[in-house]
mmCIF file of C-alpha atoms in Angstrom:
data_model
loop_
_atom_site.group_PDB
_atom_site.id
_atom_site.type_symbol
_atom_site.label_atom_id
_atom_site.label_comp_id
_atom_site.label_asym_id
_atom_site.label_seq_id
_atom_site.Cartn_x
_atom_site.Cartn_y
_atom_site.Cartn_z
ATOM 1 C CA UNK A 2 5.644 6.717 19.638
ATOM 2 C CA UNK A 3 5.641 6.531 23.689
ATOM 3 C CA UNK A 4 6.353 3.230 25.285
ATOM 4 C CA UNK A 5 2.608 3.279 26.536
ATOM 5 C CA UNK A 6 1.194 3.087 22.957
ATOM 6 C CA UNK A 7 0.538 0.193 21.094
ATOM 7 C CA UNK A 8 2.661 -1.299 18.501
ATOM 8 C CA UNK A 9 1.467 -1.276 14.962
ATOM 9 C CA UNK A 10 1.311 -5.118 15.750
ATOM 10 C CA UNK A 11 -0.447 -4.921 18.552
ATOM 11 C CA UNK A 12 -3.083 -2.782 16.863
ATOM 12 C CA UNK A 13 -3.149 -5.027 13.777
ATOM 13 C CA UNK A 14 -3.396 -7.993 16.397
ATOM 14 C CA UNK A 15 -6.262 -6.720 18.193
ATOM 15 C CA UNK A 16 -7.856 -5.219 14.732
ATOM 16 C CA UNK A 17 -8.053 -8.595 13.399
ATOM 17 C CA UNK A 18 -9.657 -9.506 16.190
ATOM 18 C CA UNK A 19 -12.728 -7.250 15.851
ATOM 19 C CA UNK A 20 -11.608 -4.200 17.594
ATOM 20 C CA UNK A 21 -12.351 -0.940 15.003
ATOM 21 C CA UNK A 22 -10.922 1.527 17.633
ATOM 22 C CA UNK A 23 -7.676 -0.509 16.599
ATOM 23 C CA UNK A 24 -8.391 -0.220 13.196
ATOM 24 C CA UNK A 25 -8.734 3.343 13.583
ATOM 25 C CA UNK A 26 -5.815 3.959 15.319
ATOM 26 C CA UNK A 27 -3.934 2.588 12.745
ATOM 27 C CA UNK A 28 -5.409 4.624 10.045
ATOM 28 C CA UNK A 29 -4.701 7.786 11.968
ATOM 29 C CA UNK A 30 -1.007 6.828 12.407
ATOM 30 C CA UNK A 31 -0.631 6.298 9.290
ATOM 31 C CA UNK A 32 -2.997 8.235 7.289
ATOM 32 C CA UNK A 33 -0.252 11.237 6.661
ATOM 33 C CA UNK A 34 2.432 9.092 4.949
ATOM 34 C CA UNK A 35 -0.110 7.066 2.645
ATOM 35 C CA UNK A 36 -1.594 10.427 1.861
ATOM 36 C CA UNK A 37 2.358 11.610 1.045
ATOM 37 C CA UNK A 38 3.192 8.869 -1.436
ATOM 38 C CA UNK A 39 0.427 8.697 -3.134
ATOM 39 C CA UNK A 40 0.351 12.625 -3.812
ATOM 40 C CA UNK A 41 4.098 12.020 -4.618
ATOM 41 C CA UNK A 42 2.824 9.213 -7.003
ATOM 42 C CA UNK A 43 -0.358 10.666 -8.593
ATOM 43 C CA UNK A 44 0.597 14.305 -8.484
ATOM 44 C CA UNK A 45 -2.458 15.283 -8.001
ATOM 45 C CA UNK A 46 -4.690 15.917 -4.333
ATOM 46 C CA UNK A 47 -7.878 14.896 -5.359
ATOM 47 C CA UNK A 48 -6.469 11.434 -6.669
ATOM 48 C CA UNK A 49 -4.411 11.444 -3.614
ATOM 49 C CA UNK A 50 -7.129 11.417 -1.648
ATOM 50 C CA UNK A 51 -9.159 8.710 -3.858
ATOM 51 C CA UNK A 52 -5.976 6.436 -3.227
ATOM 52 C CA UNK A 53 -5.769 7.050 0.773
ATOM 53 C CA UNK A 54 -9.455 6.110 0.715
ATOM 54 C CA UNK A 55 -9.538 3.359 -1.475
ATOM 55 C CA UNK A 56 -5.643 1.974 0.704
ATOM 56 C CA UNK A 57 -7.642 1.673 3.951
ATOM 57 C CA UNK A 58 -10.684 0.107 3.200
ATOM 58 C CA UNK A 59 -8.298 -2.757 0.874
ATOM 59 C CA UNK A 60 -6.362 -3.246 4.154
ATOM 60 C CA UNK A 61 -9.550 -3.048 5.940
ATOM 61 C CA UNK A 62 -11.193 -5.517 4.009
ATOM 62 C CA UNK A 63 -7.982 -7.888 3.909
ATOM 63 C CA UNK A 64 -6.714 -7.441 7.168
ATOM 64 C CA UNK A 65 -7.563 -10.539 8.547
ATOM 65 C CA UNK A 66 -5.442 -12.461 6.133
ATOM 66 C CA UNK A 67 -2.483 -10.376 6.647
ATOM 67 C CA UNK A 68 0.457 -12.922 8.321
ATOM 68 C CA UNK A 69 2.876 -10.128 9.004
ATOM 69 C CA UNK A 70 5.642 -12.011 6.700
ATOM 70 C CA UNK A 71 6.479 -8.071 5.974
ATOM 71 C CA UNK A 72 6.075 -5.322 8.523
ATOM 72 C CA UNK A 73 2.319 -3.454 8.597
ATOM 73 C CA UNK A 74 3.909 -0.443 7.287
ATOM 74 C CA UNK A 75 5.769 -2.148 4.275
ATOM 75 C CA UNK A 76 2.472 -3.968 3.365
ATOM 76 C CA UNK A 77 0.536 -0.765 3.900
ATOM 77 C CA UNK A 78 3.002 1.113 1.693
ATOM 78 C CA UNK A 79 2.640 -2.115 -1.228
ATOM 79 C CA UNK A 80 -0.933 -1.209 -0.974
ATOM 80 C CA UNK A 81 -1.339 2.512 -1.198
ATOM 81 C CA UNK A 82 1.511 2.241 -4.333
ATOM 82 C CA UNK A 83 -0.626 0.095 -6.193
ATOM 83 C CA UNK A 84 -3.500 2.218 -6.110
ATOM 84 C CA UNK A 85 -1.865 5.187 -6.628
ATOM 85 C CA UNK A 86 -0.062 3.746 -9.848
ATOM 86 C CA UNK A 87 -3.507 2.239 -10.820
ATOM 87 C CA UNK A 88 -4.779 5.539 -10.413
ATOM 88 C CA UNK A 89 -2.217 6.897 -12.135
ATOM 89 C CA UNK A 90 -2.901 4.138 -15.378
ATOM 90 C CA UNK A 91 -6.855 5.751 -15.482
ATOM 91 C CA UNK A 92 -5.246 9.228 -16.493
ATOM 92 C CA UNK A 93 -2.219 8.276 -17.881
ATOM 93 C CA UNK A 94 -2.849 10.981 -20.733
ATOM 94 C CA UNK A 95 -3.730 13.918 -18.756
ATOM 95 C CA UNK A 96 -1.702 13.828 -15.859
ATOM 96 C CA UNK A 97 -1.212 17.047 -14.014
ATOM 97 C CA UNK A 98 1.574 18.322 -11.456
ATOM 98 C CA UNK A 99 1.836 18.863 -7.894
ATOM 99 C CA UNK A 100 4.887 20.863 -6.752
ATOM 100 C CA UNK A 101 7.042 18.321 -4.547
ATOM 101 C CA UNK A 102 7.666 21.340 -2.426
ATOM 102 C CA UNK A 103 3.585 21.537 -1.837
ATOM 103 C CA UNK A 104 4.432 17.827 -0.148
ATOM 104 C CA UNK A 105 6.628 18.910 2.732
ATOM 105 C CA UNK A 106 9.388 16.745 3.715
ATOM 106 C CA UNK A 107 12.389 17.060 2.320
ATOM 107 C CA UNK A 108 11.586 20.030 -0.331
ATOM 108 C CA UNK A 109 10.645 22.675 2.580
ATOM 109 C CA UNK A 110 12.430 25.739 3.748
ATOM 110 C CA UNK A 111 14.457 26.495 0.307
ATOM 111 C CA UNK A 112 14.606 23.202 -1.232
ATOM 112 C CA UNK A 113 17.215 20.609 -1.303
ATOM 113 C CA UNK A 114 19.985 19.204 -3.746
ATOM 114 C CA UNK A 115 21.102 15.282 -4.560
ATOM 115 C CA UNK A 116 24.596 15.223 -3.481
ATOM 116 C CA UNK A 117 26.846 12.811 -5.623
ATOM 117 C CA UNK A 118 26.651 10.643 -2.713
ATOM 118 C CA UNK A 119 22.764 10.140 -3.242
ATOM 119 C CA UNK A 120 21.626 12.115 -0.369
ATOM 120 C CA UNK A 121 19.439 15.698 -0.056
ATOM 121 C CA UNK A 122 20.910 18.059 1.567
ATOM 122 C CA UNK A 123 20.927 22.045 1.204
ATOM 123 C CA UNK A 124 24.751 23.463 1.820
ATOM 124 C CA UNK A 125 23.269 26.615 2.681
ATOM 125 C CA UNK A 126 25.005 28.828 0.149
ATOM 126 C CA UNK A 127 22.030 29.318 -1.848
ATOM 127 C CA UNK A 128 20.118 32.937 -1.317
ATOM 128 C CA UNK A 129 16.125 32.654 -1.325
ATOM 129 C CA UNK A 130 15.474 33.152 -5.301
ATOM 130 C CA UNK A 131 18.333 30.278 -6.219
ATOM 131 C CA UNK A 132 16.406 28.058 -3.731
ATOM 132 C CA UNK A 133 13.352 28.728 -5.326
ATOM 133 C CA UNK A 134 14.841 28.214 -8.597
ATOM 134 C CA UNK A 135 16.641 24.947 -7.517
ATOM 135 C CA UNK A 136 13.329 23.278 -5.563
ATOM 136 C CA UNK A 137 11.326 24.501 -9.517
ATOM 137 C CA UNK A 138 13.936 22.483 -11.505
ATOM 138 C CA UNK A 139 14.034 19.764 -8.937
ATOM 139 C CA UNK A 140 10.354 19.500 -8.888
ATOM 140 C CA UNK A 141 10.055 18.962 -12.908
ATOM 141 C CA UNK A 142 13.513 16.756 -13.070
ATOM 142 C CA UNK A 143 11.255 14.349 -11.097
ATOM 143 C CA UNK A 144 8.264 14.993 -12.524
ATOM 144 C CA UNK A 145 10.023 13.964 -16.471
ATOM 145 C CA UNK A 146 11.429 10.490 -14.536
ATOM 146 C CA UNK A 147 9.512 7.456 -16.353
ATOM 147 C CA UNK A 148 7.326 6.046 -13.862
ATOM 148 C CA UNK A 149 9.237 2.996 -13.146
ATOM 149 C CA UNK A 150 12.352 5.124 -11.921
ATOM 150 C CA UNK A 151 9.559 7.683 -10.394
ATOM 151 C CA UNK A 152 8.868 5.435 -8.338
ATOM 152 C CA UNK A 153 11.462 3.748 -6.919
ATOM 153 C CA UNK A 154 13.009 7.431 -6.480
ATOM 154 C CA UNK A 155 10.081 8.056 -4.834
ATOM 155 C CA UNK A 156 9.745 5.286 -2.070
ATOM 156 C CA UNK A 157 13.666 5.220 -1.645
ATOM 157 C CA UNK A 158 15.075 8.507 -1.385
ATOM 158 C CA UNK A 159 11.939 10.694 -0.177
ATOM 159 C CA UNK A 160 9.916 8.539 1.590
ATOM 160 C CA UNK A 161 13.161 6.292 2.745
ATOM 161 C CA UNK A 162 11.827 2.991 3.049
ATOM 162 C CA UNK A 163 15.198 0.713 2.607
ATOM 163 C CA UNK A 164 15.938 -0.922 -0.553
ATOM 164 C CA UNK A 165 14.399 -4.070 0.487
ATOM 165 C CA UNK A 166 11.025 -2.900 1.578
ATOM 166 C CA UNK A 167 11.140 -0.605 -1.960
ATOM 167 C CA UNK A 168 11.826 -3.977 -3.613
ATOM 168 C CA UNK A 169 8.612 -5.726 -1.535
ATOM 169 C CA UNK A 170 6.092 -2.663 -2.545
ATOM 170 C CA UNK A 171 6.881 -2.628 -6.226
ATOM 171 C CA UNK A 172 7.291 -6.334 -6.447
ATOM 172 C CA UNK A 173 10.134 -6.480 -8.311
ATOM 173 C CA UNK A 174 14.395 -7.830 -6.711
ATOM 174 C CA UNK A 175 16.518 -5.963 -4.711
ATOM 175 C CA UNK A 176 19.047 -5.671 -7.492
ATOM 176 C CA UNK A 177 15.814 -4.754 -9.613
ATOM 177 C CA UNK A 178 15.624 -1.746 -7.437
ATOM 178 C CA UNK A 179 19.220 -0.823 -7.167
ATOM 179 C CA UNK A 180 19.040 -0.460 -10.977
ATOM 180 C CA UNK A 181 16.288 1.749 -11.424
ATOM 181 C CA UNK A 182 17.322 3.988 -8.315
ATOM 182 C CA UNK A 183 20.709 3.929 -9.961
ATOM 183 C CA UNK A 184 19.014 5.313 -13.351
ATOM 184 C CA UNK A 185 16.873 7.683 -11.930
ATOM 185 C CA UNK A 186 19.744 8.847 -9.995
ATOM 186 C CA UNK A 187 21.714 9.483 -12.880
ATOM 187 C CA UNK A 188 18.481 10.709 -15.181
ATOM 188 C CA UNK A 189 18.004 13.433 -12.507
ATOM 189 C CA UNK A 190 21.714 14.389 -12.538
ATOM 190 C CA UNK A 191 21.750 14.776 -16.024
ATOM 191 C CA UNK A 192 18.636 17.167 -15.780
ATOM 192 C CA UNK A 193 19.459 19.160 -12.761
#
């Protein structure tokens, strides 16, 4: 972001005061990353887009209550998660896989690996088949978390919100979160 454009609380300022090109602006910044974590959640595009939808016009609709006691992008994220893990309730029995690596992000260009020290990075030894192999096994090992470790794993260590905004979006403690990112850090080790 330039110095000449708005803050998100500018825009949510000016938003709440009636102006939709603010509104809009907002959306467009942000549209990408909602649309991210809710594919990340729901695994699927077409709910993916459902949730991105349905985010904005909640924030729409309640924007004029929001007091900023959490940053725009925190709330936003609290949001979109809900309705993605609502979403995800409806079809809880049919749910159907999107490769991480069809996201972006960190699973691009050969795929990545969780280093003991809880970060992704690719040491560059791999050839273009192992990669492949790696980002496949990767892919499921997240796919077979339980929800609740999902996503935490999800909002934490792909979309890297810190622990304490992770906390604010599920609604659950910090040391809640450490917990289950602890778990699911371990569940995935075991699997991979």
């Amino acid at each position: 972001m330039s110095a000449a454009e708005p803050t998100d609380h500018d825009l949510v300022v000016r938003a709440q005061g009636g102006d939709g090109g603010a509104f809009a602006t907002l959306a467009r910044r942000h549209r990408d990353r909602v649309y991210r974590l809710a594919l990340r959640i729901t695994r699927d595009a077409q709910d993916a887009e459902d949730v991105l939808q349905e985010t904005f016009l909640s924030v729409y609709r309640k924007l004029a209550d929001f007091r900023e006691d959490a940053a725009f992008t925190t709330w936003l994220h609290r949001v979109a998660a809900n309705h993605a893990l609502m979403k995800l309730r409806k079809r809880r029995s049919t749910i159907q896989t999107t490769p991480m690596d069809e996201v972006g992000d960190r699973f691009e260009d050969g795929g990545t690996v969780l280093s003991p020290g809880g970060t992704w990075q690719d040491d560059g030894k791999l050839d273009a088949a192992e990669k492949r192999e790696l980002r496949e096994r990767i892919n499921q090992a997240v796919d077979e978390l339980p929800e609740i470790y999902r996503v935490v794993f999800l909002l934490r260590d792909v979309e890297e919100l810190s622990t304490e905004e992770v906390a604010e979006v599920v609604g659950i403690g910090v040391p809640n979160v450490k917990t289950r990112l602890h778990r699911a850090r371990l569940l995935l080790r075991d699997k991979l």
